[in-house]
Amino acid sequence: MAGTKNFRINRRKFLQGGMASLVISQFGAYGFDLIYPIKPWKVGVIGTGWYGKSDLFRLMQVTQVEVVAICDVDIHLLNEAADLISQRQKTIHRPKLYENYQKMIDENELDIVIIGTPDHWHALQTIHSLQAGAHVYVQKPISVDVLEGHAMIRAAHQYNRVVQVGTQRKSTPHLIHAKEHIVDKGLLGTIGHVEMCCYYHMRAKGNPQVKPIPDFLNYDLWTGPAPWRPYDNLPHRGWWRAFMEYSNGITGDMCVHMYDTVRWLLDLQWPKKISASGGIFIEKKSKANIADTQTAIFQHDGFNCVWNHRTWGNPVDFDYPWGFFIYGEYGTLKGSPHMYEFIPRNNQPPIKKDVIYQREQFPEDLTEKDIELHAAPATRLHMIDFLEAIQTGKKPVSNLLDGHISTASCILANIAMKTNRTLVYDPQKMIVQNDSQATKLLKRPYRTGWKHPWHLS
């Protein structure tokens, strides 16, 4: 890729690693190469909370990294992250600390920027990082509105940089096995229906009063382009996800993962039509304004992909509270971040694979606060794929266009629920066909002083 420094791919070193040997022994070689640069990657992180640090630490486990600078509007999170990074870096140097991400990008020549901020920041921070010449690893969903996603794709093409989206189910070993050994071999037969779900009780239930903004948090900068809400709680982790001002609810958070996985497994592109219904039916006492119940239907040729979430009650299948179910003429494939199971219609025994854990290969995982041990191996492989894409110019497995389709489809489901209409989206013209009201909702208004990256002519 143009502008990339001189790197070499060393398969021998990768194959000697504990992660690779474990993956290969259980599932066979998937062609991932660990990239060893001549000089360490110069990395910056925007958003040093839970997943910003988690993604960074997985990158540090698979290649040489120099964390040059980190950014957060919460000085407590920033200093905590700097301490942890200095303990892991071979140089033992603390990274430079920034409150303003644009200043961090401008003052440092970065190879990679990891973005772990709330959804309403993903588009601007990705685009500004690309403009500065960095490759980007951005958490899902890629954007908070549809036209932000188009602007991100335009920027990636313009600046010729790689963007990997944090939909790491595509790098989850047992799901790779399901694709190669169940789906691609035709064991399902003709697909007739797909269901996806999330029944986690993850919607915030609090109702705190407005309070003074703490002096360690730049709440104005945290809000950024989003609408202003009076401060009533520390926003990080679960609280900000309770509000449509910053997110697209459970569908925009959890459905993105499952729909993206199903599209990858079945080689699906944009849905033909999208409809949705739902609302706040049970949990009415909380300040949260996201739906506690929603059904969305993504129509594809020959079958529908149906999403259901409830943040109350019991799951339909207790083994798969967050997962997908692909129904074919010859059997059913169930999948989740923890396992998959293929149940044939004939009397053949089911095929089942569980998640890989790598506690022995990466013992530092065991002492990392809040780590998702089941997701760590997938994120490591996701980072390796990201690095290989930078080196070779190939598309990363979670490339920006795929992330955009999955994100935008979930946003369109929310628009369909809001308008109570079935939507047909034209991604070339960037309009909802025959629906000017829904088309206007493709772009959210930014707060005064902030400029949306996509400008309608």
mmCIF file with all atom_site columns, N, CA, C and O in Angstrom, residues 324-342:
data_model
loop_
_atom_site.group_PDB
_atom_site.id
_atom_site.type_symbol
_atom_site.label_atom_id
_atom_site.label_alt_id
_atom_site.label_comp_id
_atom_site.label_asym_id
_atom_site.label_entity_id
_atom_site.label_seq_id
_atom_site.pdbx_PDB_ins_code
_atom_site.Cartn_x
_atom_site.Cartn_y
_atom_site.Cartn_z
_atom_site.occupancy
_atom_site.B_iso_or_equiv
_atom_site.pdbx_formal_charge
_atom_site.auth_seq_id
_atom_site.auth_comp_id
_atom_site.auth_asym_id
_atom_site.auth_atom_id
_atom_site.pdbx_PDB_model_num
ATOM 1  N N  . PHE A 1 324 ? -27.359 -16.022 16.669 1.00 0.00 ? 324 PHE A N  1
ATOM 2  C CA . PHE A 1 324 ? -28.089 -16.121 15.407 1.00 0.00 ? 324 PHE A CA 1
ATOM 3  C C  . PHE A 1 324 ? -28.508 -17.566 15.175 1.00 0.00 ? 324 PHE A C  1
ATOM 4  O O  . PHE A 1 324 ? -27.903 -18.511 15.714 1.00 0.00 ? 324 PHE A O  1
ATOM 5  N N  . PHE A 1 325 ? -29.558 -17.739 14.357 1.00 0.00 ? 325 PHE A N  1
ATOM 6  C CA . PHE A 1 325 ? -30.107 -19.045 14.017 1.00 0.00 ? 325 PHE A CA 1
ATOM 7  C C  . PHE A 1 325 ? -30.385 -19.042 12.521 1.00 0.00 ? 325 PHE A C  1
ATOM 8  O O  . PHE A 1 325 ? -31.236 -18.287 12.048 1.00 0.00 ? 325 PHE A O  1
ATOM 9  N N  . ILE A 1 326 ? -29.649 -19.857 11.780 1.00 0.00 ? 326 ILE A N  1
ATOM 10 C CA . ILE A 1 326 ? -29.825 -19.943 10.337 1.00 0.00 ? 326 ILE A CA 1
ATOM 11 C C  . ILE A 1 326 ? -30.554 -21.249 10.028 1.00 0.00 ? 326 ILE A C  1
ATOM 12 O O  . ILE A 1 326 ? -30.058 -22.339 10.334 1.00 0.00 ? 326 ILE A O  1
ATOM 13 N N  . TYR A 1 327 ? -31.733 -21.128 9.428  1.00 0.00 ? 327 TYR A N  1
ATOM 14 C CA . TYR A 1 327 ? -32.576 -22.288 9.152  1.00 0.00 ? 327 TYR A CA 1
ATOM 15 C C  . TYR A 1 327 ? -32.466 -22.666 7.673  1.00 0.00 ? 327 TYR A C  1
ATOM 16 O O  . TYR A 1 327 ? -32.810 -21.877 6.785  1.00 0.00 ? 327 TYR A O  1
ATOM 17 N N  . GLY A 1 328 ? -31.962 -23.876 7.412  1.00 0.00 ? 328 GLY A N  1
ATOM 18 C CA . GLY A 1 328 ? -31.854 -24.385 6.057  1.00 0.00 ? 328 GLY A CA 1
ATOM 19 C C  . GLY A 1 328 ? -32.705 -25.626 5.877  1.00 0.00 ? 328 GLY A C  1
ATOM 20 O O  . GLY A 1 328 ? -33.221 -26.193 6.852  1.00 0.00 ? 328 GLY A O  1
ATOM 21 N N  . GLU A 1 329 ? -32.830 -26.066 4.642  1.00 0.00 ? 329 GLU A N  1
ATOM 22 C CA . GLU A 1 329 ? -33.675 -27.228 4.369  1.00 0.00 ? 329 GLU A CA 1
ATOM 23 C C  . GLU A 1 329 ? -33.110 -28.512 4.975  1.00 0.00 ? 329 GLU A C  1
ATOM 24 O O  . GLU A 1 329 ? -33.849 -29.453 5.252  1.00 0.00 ? 329 GLU A O  1
ATOM 25 N N  . TYR A 1 330 ? -31.790 -28.546 5.235  1.00 0.00 ? 330 TYR A N  1
ATOM 26 C CA . TYR A 1 330 ? -31.170 -29.754 5.771  1.00 0.00 ? 330 TYR A CA 1
ATOM 27 C C  . TYR A 1 330 ? -30.797 -29.656 7.251  1.00 0.00 ? 330 TYR A C  1
ATOM 28 O O  . TYR A 1 330 ? -30.317 -30.632 7.829  1.00 0.00 ? 330 TYR A O  1
ATOM 29 N N  . GLY A 1 331 ? -31.003 -28.483 7.843  1.00 0.00 ? 331 GLY A N  1
ATOM 30 C CA . GLY A 1 331 ? -30.643 -28.367 9.248  1.00 0.00 ? 331 GLY A CA 1
ATOM 31 C C  . GLY A 1 331 ? -30.609 -26.929 9.711  1.00 0.00 ? 331 GLY A C  1
ATOM 32 O O  . GLY A 1 331 ? -30.895 -25.994 8.945  1.00 0.00 ? 331 GLY A O  1
ATOM 33 N N  . THR A 1 332 ? -30.246 -26.743 10.973 1.00 0.00 ? 332 THR A N  1
ATOM 34 C CA . THR A 1 332 ? -30.208 -25.424 11.608 1.00 0.00 ? 332 THR A CA 1
ATOM 35 C C  . THR A 1 332 ? -28.812 -25.167 12.172 1.00 0.00 ? 332 THR A C  1
ATOM 36 O O  . THR A 1 332 ? -28.215 -26.051 12.796 1.00 0.00 ? 332 THR A O  1
ATOM 37 N N  . LEU A 1 333 ? -28.307 -23.962 11.944 1.00 0.00 ? 333 LEU A N  1
ATOM 38 C CA . LEU A 1 333 ? -27.031 -23.538 12.511 1.00 0.00 ? 333 LEU A CA 1
ATOM 39 C C  . LEU A 1 333 ? -27.283 -22.472 13.559 1.00 0.00 ? 333 LEU A C  1
ATOM 40 O O  . LEU A 1 333 ? -27.847 -21.416 13.253 1.00 0.00 ? 333 LEU A O  1
ATOM 41 N N  . LYS A 1 334 ? -26.887 -22.766 14.808 1.00 0.00 ? 334 LYS A N  1
ATOM 42 C CA . LYS A 1 334 ? -26.956 -21.797 15.890 1.00 0.00 ? 334 LYS A CA 1
ATOM 43 C C  . LYS A 1 334 ? -25.547 -21.279 16.146 1.00 0.00 ? 334 LYS A C  1
ATOM 44 O O  . LYS A 1 334 ? -24.588 -22.063 16.135 1.00 0.00 ? 334 LYS A O  1
ATOM 45 N N  . GLY A 1 335 ? -25.423 -19.970 16.397 1.00 0.00 ? 335 GLY A N  1
ATOM 46 C CA . GLY A 1 335 ? -24.097 -19.432 16.649 1.00 0.00 ? 335 GLY A CA 1
ATOM 47 C C  . GLY A 1 335 ? -24.112 -18.280 17.628 1.00 0.00 ? 335 GLY A C  1
ATOM 48 O O  . GLY A 1 335 ? -25.107 -17.550 17.741 1.00 0.00 ? 335 GLY A O  1
ATOM 49 N N  . SER A 1 336 ? -23.007 -18.116 18.340 1.00 0.00 ? 336 SER A N  1
ATOM 50 C CA . SER A 1 336 ? -22.832 -17.026 19.293 1.00 0.00 ? 336 SER A CA 1
ATOM 51 C C  . SER A 1 336 ? -21.341 -16.803 19.489 1.00 0.00 ? 336 SER A C  1
ATOM 52 O O  . SER A 1 336 ? -20.519 -17.576 18.986 1.00 0.00 ? 336 SER A O  1
ATOM 53 N N  . PRO A 1 337 ? -20.947 -15.763 20.237 1.00 0.00 ? 337 PRO A N  1
ATOM 54 C CA . PRO A 1 337 ? -19.525 -15.593 20.530 1.00 0.00 ? 337 PRO A CA 1
ATOM 55 C C  . PRO A 1 337 ? -18.920 -16.742 21.324 1.00 0.00 ? 337 PRO A C  1
ATOM 56 O O  . PRO A 1 337 ? -17.695 -16.876 21.381 1.00 0.00 ? 337 PRO A O  1
ATOM 57 N N  . HIS A 1 338 ? -19.751 -17.600 21.909 1.00 0.00 ? 338 HIS A N  1
ATOM 58 C CA . HIS A 1 338 ? -19.261 -18.658 22.784 1.00 0.00 ? 338 HIS A CA 1
ATOM 59 C C  . HIS A 1 338 ? -19.229 -20.033 22.125 1.00 0.00 ? 338 HIS A C  1
ATOM 60 O O  . HIS A 1 338 ? -18.480 -20.912 22.568 1.00 0.00 ? 338 HIS A O  1
ATOM 61 N N  . MET A 1 339 ? -20.031 -20.248 21.065 1.00 0.00 ? 339 MET A N  1
ATOM 62 C CA . MET A 1 339 ? -20.074 -21.591 20.469 1.00 0.00 ? 339 MET A CA 1
ATOM 63 C C  . MET A 1 339 ? -20.921 -21.562 19.202 1.00 0.00 ? 339 MET A C  1
ATOM 64 O O  . MET A 1 339 ? -21.577 -20.564 18.885 1.00 0.00 ? 339 MET A O  1
ATOM 65 N N  . TYR A 1 340 ? -20.898 -22.683 18.484 1.00 0.00 ? 340 TYR A N  1
ATOM 66 C CA . TYR A 1 340 ? -21.886 -22.900 17.435 1.00 0.00 ? 340 TYR A CA 1
ATOM 67 C C  . TYR A 1 340 ? -22.323 -24.348 17.478 1.00 0.00 ? 340 TYR A C  1
ATOM 68 O O  . TYR A 1 340 ? -21.625 -25.230 18.003 1.00 0.00 ? 340 TYR A O  1
ATOM 69 N N  . GLU A 1 341 ? -23.492 -24.599 16.927 1.00 0.00 ? 341 GLU A N  1
ATOM 70 C CA . GLU A 1 341 ? -24.040 -25.957 16.873 1.00 0.00 ? 341 GLU A CA 1
ATOM 71 C C  . GLU A 1 341 ? -24.830 -26.112 15.583 1.00 0.00 ? 341 GLU A C  1
ATOM 72 O O  . GLU A 1 341 ? -25.716 -25.302 15.286 1.00 0.00 ? 341 GLU A O  1
ATOM 73 N N  . PHE A 1 342 ? -24.495 -27.141 14.801 1.00 0.00 ? 342 PHE A N  1
ATOM 74 C CA . PHE A 1 342 ? -25.256 -27.478 13.606 1.00 0.00 ? 342 PHE A CA 1
ATOM 75 C C  . PHE A 1 342 ? -26.089 -28.711 13.913 1.00 0.00 ? 342 PHE A C  1
ATOM 76 O O  . PHE A 1 342 ? -25.559 -29.759 14.307 1.00 0.00 ? 342 PHE A O  1
#
